[in-house]
Coordinates of C-alpha atoms in Angstrom, one line a residue:
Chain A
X9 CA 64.2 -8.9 -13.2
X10 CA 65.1 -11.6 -10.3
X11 CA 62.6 -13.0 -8.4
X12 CA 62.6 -12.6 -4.7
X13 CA 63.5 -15.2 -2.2
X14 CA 61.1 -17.4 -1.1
X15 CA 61.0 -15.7 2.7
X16 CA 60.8 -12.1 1.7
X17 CA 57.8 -13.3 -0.7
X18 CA 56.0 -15.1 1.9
X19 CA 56.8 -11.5 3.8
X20 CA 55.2 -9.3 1.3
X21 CA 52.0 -11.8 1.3
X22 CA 51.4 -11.7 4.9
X23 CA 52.7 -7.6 5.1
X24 CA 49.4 -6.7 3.5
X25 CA 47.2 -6.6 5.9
X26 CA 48.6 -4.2 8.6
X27 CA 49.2 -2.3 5.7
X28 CA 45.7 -1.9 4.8
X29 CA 44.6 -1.7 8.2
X30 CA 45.5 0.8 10.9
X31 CA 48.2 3.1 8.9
X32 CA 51.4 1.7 10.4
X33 CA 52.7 4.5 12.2
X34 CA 54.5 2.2 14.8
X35 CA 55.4 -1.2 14.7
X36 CA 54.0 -3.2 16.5
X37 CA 56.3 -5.6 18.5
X38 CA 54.3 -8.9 19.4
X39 CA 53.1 -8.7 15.2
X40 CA 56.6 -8.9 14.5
X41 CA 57.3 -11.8 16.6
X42 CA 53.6 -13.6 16.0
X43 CA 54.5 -13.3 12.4
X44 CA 58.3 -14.9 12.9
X45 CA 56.1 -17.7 14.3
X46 CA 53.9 -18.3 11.9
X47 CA 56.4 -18.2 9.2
X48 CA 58.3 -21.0 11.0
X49 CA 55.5 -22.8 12.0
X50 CA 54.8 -22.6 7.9
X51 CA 58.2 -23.8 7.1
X52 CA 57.9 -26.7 9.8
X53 CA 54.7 -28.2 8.6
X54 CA 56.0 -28.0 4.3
X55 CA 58.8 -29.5 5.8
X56 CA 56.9 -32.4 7.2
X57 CA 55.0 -32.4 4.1
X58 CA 58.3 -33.2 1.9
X59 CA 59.1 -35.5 4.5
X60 CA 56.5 -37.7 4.7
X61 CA 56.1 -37.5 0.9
X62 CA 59.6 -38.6 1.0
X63 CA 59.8 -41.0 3.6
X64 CA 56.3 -42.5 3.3
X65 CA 56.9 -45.2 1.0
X66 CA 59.8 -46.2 2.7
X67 CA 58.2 -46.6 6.1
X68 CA 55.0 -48.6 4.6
X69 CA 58.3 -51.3 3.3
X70 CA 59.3 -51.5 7.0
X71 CA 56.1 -51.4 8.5
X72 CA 54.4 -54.0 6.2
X73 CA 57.2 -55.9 4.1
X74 CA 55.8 -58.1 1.8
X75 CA 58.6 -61.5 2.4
X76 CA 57.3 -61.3 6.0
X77 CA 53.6 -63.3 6.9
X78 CA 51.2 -61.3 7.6
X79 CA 50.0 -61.5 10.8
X80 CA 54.2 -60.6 12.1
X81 CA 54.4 -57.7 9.9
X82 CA 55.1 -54.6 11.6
X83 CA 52.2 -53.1 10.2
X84 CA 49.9 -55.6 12.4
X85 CA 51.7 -54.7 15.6
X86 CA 50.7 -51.1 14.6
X87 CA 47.5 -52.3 14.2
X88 CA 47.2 -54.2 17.8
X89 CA 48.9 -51.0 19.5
X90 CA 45.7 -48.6 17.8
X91 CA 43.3 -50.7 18.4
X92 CA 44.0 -50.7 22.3
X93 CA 44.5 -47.4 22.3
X94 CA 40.9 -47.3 20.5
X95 CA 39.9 -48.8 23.3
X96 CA 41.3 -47.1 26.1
X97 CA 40.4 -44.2 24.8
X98 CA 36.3 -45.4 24.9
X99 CA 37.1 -46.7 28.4
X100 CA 38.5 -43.3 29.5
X101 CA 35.7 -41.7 27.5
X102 CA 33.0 -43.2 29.5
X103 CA 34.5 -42.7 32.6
X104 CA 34.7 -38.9 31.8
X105 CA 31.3 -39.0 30.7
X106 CA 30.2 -40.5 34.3
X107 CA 32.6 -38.0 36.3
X108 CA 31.4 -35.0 34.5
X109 CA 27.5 -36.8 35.1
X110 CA 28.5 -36.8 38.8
X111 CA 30.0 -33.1 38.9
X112 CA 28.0 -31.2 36.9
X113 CA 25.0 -30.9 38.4
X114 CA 26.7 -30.8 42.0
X115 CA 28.7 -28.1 40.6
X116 CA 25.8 -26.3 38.8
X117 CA 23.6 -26.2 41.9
X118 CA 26.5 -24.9 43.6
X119 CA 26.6 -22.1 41.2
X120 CA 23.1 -21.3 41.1
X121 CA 23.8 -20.9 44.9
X122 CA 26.8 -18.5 44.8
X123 CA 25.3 -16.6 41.3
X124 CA 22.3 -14.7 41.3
X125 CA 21.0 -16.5 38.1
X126 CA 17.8 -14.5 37.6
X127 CA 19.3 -11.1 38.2
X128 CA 21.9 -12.2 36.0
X129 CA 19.6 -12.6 33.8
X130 CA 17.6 -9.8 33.8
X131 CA 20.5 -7.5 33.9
X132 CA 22.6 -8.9 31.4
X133 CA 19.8 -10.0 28.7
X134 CA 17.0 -7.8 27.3
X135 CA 14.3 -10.3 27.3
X136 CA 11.7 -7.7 25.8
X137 CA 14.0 -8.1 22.7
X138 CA 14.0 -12.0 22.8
X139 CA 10.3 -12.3 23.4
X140 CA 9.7 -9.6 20.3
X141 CA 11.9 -12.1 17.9
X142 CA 9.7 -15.1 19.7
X143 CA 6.9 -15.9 17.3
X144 CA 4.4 -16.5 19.7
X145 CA 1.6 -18.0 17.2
X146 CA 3.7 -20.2 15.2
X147 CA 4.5 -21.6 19.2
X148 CA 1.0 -21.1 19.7
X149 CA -0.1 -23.5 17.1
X150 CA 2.2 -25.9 17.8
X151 CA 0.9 -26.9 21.1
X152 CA -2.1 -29.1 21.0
X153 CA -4.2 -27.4 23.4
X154 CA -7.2 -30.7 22.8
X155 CA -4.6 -32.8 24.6
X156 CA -3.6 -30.1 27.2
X157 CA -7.4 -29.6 28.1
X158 CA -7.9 -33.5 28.2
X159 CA -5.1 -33.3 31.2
X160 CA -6.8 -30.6 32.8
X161 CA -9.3 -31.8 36.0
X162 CA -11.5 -29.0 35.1
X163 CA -13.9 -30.4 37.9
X164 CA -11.7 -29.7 40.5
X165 CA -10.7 -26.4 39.2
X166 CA -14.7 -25.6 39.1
X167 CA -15.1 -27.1 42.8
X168 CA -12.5 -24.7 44.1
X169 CA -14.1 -21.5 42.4
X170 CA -16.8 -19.4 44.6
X171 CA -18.9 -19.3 41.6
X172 CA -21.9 -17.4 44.3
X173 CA -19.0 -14.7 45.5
X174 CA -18.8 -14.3 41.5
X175 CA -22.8 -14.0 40.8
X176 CA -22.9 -11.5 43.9
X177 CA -20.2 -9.4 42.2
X178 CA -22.3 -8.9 39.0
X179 CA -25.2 -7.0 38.7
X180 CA -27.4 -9.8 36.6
X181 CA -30.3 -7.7 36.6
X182 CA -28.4 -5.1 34.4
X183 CA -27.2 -7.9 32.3
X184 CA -30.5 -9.5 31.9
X185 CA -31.8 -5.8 31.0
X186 CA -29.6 -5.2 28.2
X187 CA -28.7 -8.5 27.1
X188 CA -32.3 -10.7 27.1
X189 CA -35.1 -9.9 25.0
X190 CA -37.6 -10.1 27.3
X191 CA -40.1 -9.2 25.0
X192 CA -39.6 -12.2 23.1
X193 CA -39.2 -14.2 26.9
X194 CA -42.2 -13.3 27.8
X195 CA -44.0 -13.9 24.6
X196 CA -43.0 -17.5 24.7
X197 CA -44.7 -18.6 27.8
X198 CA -47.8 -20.0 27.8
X199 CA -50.1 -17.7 30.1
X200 CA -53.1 -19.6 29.7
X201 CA -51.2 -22.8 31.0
X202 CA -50.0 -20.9 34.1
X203 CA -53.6 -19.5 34.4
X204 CA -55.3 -23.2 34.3
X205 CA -52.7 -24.0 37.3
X206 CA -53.8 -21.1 39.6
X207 CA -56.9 -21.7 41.6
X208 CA -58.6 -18.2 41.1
X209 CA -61.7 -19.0 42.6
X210 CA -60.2 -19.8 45.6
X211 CA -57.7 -16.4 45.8
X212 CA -60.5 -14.2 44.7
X213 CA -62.5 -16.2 47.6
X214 CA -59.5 -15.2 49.7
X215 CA -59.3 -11.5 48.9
X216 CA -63.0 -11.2 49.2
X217 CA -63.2 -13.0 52.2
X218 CA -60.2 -10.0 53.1
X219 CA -62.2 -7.2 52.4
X220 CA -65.9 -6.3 53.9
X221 CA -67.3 -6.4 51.1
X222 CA -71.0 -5.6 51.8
X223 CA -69.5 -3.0 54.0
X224 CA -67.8 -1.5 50.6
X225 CA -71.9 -1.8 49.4
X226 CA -73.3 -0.7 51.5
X227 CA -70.7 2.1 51.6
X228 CA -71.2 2.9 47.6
X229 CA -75.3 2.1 47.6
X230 CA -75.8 4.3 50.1
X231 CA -78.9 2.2 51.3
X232 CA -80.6 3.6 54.2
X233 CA -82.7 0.6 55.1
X234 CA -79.9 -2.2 54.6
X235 CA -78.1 0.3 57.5
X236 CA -81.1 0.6 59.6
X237 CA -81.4 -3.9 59.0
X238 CA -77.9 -4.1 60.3
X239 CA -78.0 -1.9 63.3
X240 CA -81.1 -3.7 64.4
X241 CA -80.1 -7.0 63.7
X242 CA -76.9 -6.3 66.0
X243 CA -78.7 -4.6 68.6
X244 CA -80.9 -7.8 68.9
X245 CA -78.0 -10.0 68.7
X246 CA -76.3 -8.1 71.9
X247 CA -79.8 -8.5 73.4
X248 CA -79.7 -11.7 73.0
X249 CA -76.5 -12.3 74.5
X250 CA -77.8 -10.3 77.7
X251 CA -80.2 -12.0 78.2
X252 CA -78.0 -15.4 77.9
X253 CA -76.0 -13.6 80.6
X254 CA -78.7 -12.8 82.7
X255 CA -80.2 -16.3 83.1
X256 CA -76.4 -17.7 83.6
X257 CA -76.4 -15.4 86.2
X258 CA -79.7 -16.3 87.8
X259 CA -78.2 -20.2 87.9
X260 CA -81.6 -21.3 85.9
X261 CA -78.6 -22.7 83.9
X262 CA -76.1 -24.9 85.4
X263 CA -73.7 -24.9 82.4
X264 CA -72.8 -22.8 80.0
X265 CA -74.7 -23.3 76.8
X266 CA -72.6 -25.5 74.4
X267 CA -71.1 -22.5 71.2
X268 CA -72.8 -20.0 72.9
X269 CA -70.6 -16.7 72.7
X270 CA -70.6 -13.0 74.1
X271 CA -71.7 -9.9 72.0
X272 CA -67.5 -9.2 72.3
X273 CA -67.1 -12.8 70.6
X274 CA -65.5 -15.0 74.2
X275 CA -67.7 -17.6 75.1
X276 CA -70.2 -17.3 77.7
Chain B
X2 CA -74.6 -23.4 57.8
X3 CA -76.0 -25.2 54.7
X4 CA -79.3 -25.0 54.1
X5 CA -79.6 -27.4 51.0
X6 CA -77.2 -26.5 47.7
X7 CA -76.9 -22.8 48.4
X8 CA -72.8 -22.7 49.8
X9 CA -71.5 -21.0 52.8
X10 CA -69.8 -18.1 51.5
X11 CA -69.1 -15.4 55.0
X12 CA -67.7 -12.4 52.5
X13 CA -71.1 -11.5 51.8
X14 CA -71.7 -11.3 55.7
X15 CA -70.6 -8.1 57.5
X16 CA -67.5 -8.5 59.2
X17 CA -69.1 -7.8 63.0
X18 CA -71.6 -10.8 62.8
X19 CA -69.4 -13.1 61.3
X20 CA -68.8 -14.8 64.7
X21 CA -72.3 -15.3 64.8
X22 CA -73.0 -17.0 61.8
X23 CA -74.3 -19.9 62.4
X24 CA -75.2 -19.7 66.2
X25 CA -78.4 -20.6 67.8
X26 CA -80.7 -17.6 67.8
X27 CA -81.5 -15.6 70.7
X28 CA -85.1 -14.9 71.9
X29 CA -85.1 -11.6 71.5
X30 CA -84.4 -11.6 67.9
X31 CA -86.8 -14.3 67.4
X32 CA -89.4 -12.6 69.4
X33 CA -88.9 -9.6 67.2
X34 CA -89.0 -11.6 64.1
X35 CA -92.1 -13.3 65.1
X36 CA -93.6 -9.7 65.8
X37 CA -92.6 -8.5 62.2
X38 CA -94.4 -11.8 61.2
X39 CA -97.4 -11.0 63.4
X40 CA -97.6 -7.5 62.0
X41 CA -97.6 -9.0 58.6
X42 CA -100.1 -11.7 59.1
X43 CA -102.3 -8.4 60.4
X44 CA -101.6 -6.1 57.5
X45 CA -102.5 -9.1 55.3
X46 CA -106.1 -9.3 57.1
X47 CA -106.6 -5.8 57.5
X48 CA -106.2 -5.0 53.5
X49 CA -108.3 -8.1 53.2
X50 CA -110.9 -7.1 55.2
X51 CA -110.6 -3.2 53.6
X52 CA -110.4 -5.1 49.9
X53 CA -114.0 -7.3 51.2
X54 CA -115.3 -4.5 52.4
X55 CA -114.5 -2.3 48.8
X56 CA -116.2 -5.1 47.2
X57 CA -119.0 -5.4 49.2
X58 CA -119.3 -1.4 48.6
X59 CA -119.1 -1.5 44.9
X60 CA -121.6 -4.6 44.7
X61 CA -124.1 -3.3 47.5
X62 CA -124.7 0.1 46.8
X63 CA -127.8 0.7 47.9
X64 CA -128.3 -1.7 51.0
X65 CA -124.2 -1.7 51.8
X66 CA -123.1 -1.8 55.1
X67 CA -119.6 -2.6 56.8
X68 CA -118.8 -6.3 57.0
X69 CA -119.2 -7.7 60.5
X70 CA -117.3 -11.1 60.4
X71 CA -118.2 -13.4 62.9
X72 CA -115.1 -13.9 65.8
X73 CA -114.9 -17.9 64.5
X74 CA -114.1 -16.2 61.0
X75 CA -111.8 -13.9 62.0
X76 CA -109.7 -16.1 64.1
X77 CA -110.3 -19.1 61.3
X78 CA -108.6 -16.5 58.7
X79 CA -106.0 -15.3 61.4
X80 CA -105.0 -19.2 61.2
X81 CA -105.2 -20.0 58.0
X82 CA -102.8 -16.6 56.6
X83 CA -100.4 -17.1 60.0
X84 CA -100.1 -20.5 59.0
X85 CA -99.5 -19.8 55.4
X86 CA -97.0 -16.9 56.3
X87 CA -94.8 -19.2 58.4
X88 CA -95.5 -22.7 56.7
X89 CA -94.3 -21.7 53.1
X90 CA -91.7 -19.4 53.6
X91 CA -89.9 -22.2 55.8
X92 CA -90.5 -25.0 53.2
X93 CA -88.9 -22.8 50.4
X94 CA -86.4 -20.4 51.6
X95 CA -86.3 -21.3 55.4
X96 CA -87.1 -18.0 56.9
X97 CA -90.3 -16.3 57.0
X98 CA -90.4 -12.8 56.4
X99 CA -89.7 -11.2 59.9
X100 CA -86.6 -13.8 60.0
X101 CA -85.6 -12.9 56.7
X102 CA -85.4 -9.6 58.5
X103 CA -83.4 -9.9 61.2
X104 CA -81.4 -12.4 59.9
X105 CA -82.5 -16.1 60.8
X106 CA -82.7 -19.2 59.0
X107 CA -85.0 -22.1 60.4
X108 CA -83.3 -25.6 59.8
X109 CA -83.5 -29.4 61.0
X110 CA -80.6 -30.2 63.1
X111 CA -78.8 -31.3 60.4
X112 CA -78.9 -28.1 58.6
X113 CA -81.5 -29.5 56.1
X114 CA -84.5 -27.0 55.2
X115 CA -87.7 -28.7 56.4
X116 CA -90.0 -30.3 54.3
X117 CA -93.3 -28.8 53.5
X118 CA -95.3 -31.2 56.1
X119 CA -92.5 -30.8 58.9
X120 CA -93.0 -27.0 58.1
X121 CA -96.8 -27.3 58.4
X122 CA -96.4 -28.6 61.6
X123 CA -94.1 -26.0 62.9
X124 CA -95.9 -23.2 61.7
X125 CA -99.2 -24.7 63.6
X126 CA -97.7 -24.9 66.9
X127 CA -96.5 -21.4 66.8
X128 CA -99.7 -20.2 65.5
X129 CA -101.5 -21.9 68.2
X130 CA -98.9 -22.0 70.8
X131 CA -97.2 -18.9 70.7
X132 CA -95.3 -18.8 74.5
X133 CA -93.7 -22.2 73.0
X134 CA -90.9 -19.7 71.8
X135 CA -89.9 -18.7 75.6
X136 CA -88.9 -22.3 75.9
X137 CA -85.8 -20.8 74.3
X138 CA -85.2 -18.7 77.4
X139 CA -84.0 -21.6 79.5
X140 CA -83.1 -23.8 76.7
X141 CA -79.4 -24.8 76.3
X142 CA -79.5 -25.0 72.5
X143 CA -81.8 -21.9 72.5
X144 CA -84.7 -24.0 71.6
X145 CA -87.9 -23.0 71.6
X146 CA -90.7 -26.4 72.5
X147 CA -91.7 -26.7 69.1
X148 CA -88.1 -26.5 68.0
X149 CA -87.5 -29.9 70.7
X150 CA -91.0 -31.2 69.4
X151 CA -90.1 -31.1 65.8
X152 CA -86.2 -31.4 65.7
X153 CA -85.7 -27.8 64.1
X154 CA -83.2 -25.3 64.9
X155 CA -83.1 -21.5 64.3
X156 CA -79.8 -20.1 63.9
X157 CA -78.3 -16.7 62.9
X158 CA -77.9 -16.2 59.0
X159 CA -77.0 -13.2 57.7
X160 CA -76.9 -14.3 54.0
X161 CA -79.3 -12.4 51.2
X162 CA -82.4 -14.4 50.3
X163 CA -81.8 -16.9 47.9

């Protein structure tokens, strides 16, 4: 059996995969011509191949004979020609690099102005899915939060809280309730201390002094004669006083006496 | 008022006479005291006289008959008890028993009880010179003579007896 030309083999290998593929029912046109393409393209570059297999060591004799010096071989032009171009090509390098520095962000502010980045955003990238596939601990404990508090002025953050609308918001006697043991509060405090501080002689002077006591006395004693003592030692008292009156009256006084007071209390 | 170590305390005086705690006494309540004292110093002599005249009784059976004191006697033991009635109540508690009555305390001016001799004294010139007390009348610090001759003062005091 003969072998097949070298173009309808490199045909068969690249006819396999439309046949494989969609069935071909009808040929398809641009394949046809993209594959005329390629095959020549193929050709062209083996071609070169041969060529520069071929004509390689022939060019390194005329570009760097040996029976010329050195530095006027061919070869060293070459040489001169690549290294400028080397270095033009860094020159224009840099300069691109500064243009683009210069455009860029002129031209990306420009298009943050004219596109509606965030919307953009949100409509075109489910961010839900991207912040499920985040691993938010691993991030987590990679950020030193020691450092991040030490940059933190907590002072001022404190000074600009209303920590007394805060306390008026919670009910700390319901807290206190159900959170302290006052039991165990209470037992801790030294009573008898507080008691040596208070002066109880003087407050149960003072709520004595509050009360009529030998009015409560007489009340609960029932004492007929203390009653009968009291009533006559007033009467005599207001007697007294009338009589004060009546000699004031009479001008056998020219002053009043000195702390000498009506039966009602004002002074004579 | 102080009368010596025993403190001022008003919550054991009635709330009405509170103001006049301490005051100068009045003579009409002084008069009345003196009267309870007067009737005292009587009652004294009269159940001495009834407890002689018991005695006598029991003793003299056959020949008894009712002491007659002479008028030197009786007025020489009206002296003697008045003065004792007034003389050692002042010294020791400041108020004789009429006073403790109707609530007076007898004092120096300084609020000091008296002394025993300066009590003597007092009681003597009341005793002898009773109408001293109506000195008090037109007195301005409601002071009988014997209070000016002796440098005493009688105030209200409605505190129990010591």
């Amino acid at each position: 059996m003969d072998r097949p030309p070298a173009v309808s083999r490199d045909l068969a290998l690249d006819d396999r995969g439309p046949r494989g593929g969609a069935g071909g029912s009808v040929t398809p046109v641009p394949d046809a011509v993209l594959g005329a393409a390629s095959l020549v393209a193929h050709r062209l570059g083996h071609l070169g191949h041969v060529a520069v297999r071929v004509a390689g060591p022939g060019a390194r004799l005329v570009l760097d004979p040996p029976f010329v010096p050195f530095h006027r071989r061919p070869a060293r032009v070459v040489d001169a020609l690549a290294e400028r171009g080397r270095r033009e090509r860094q020159s224009t390098g840099r300069r691109l690099e500064g243009l683009v520095a210069a455009l860029v962000p002129a031209l990306v502010g420009r298009l943050a102005q004219l596109v509606p980045l965030t919307d953009l955003v949100r409509q075109s990238i489910d961010l839900d899915a991207v912040v499920a596939d985040v691993d938010l601990d691993t991030a987590a404990g990679r950020i030193d939060l020691d450092a991040l508090a030490a940059r933190i002025d907590l002072d001022a953050i404190v000074r600009r809280i209303d920590v007394e609308a805060i306390v008026r918001q919670v009910d700390v006697t319901k807290v206190v309730m159900e959170q302290v043991d006052l039991d165990a509060v209470v037992g801790g405090v030294d009573l008898d201390a507080i008691i040596d501080r208070i002066d109880l002689e003087g407050l149960a002077n003072e709520v004595i002094d509050a009360i009529d006591l030998p009015e409560i006395i007489r009340e609960s004693s029932g004492t007929l004669a203390s009653e009968t003592v009291r009533n006559v030692r007033m009467q005599s008292i207001d007697a007294d006083r009338a009589v004060e009156r009546i000699v004031d009256r009479l001008r056998i006084r020219r002053n009043a006496r000195p702390g000498g007071r009506l039966p009602d209390g004002s002074p004579t | 008022m102080s009368t010596g170590d025993a403190p001022e305390h008003p919550s054991t005086i009635p709330a009405e006479a509170r103001t006049h705690q301490g005051q100068p006494a009045g003579v009409v309540t002084r008069l009345l005291a003196a009267a309870l004292d007067l009737v005292l110093v009587s009652g004294l002599l009269l159940v001495s006289y009834v407890g002689w005249t018991m005695v006598l009784f029991v003793l003299q059976q056959r020949d008894f008959s009712v002491p007659r004191p002479s008028l030197a006697f009786v007025v020489g033991a009206y002296l003697v008890v008045a003065i004792s009635c007034l003389a050692i109540p002042w010294s020791v508690n400041g108020r004789s028993y009429g006073q403790h009555v109707m609530g007076l305390r007898v004092t120096t001016r300084d609020g000091e009880p008296l002394s025993f001799l300066r009590a003597l004294l007092r009681a003597a010139v009341c005793v002898f010179f009773p109408v001293s007390l109506l000195w008090a009348v037109v007195s301005r610090r409601q002071a009988g003579a014997h209070d000016l001759l002796l440098r005493t003062v009688v105030r209200y005091d409605w505190r129990t007896w010591r």
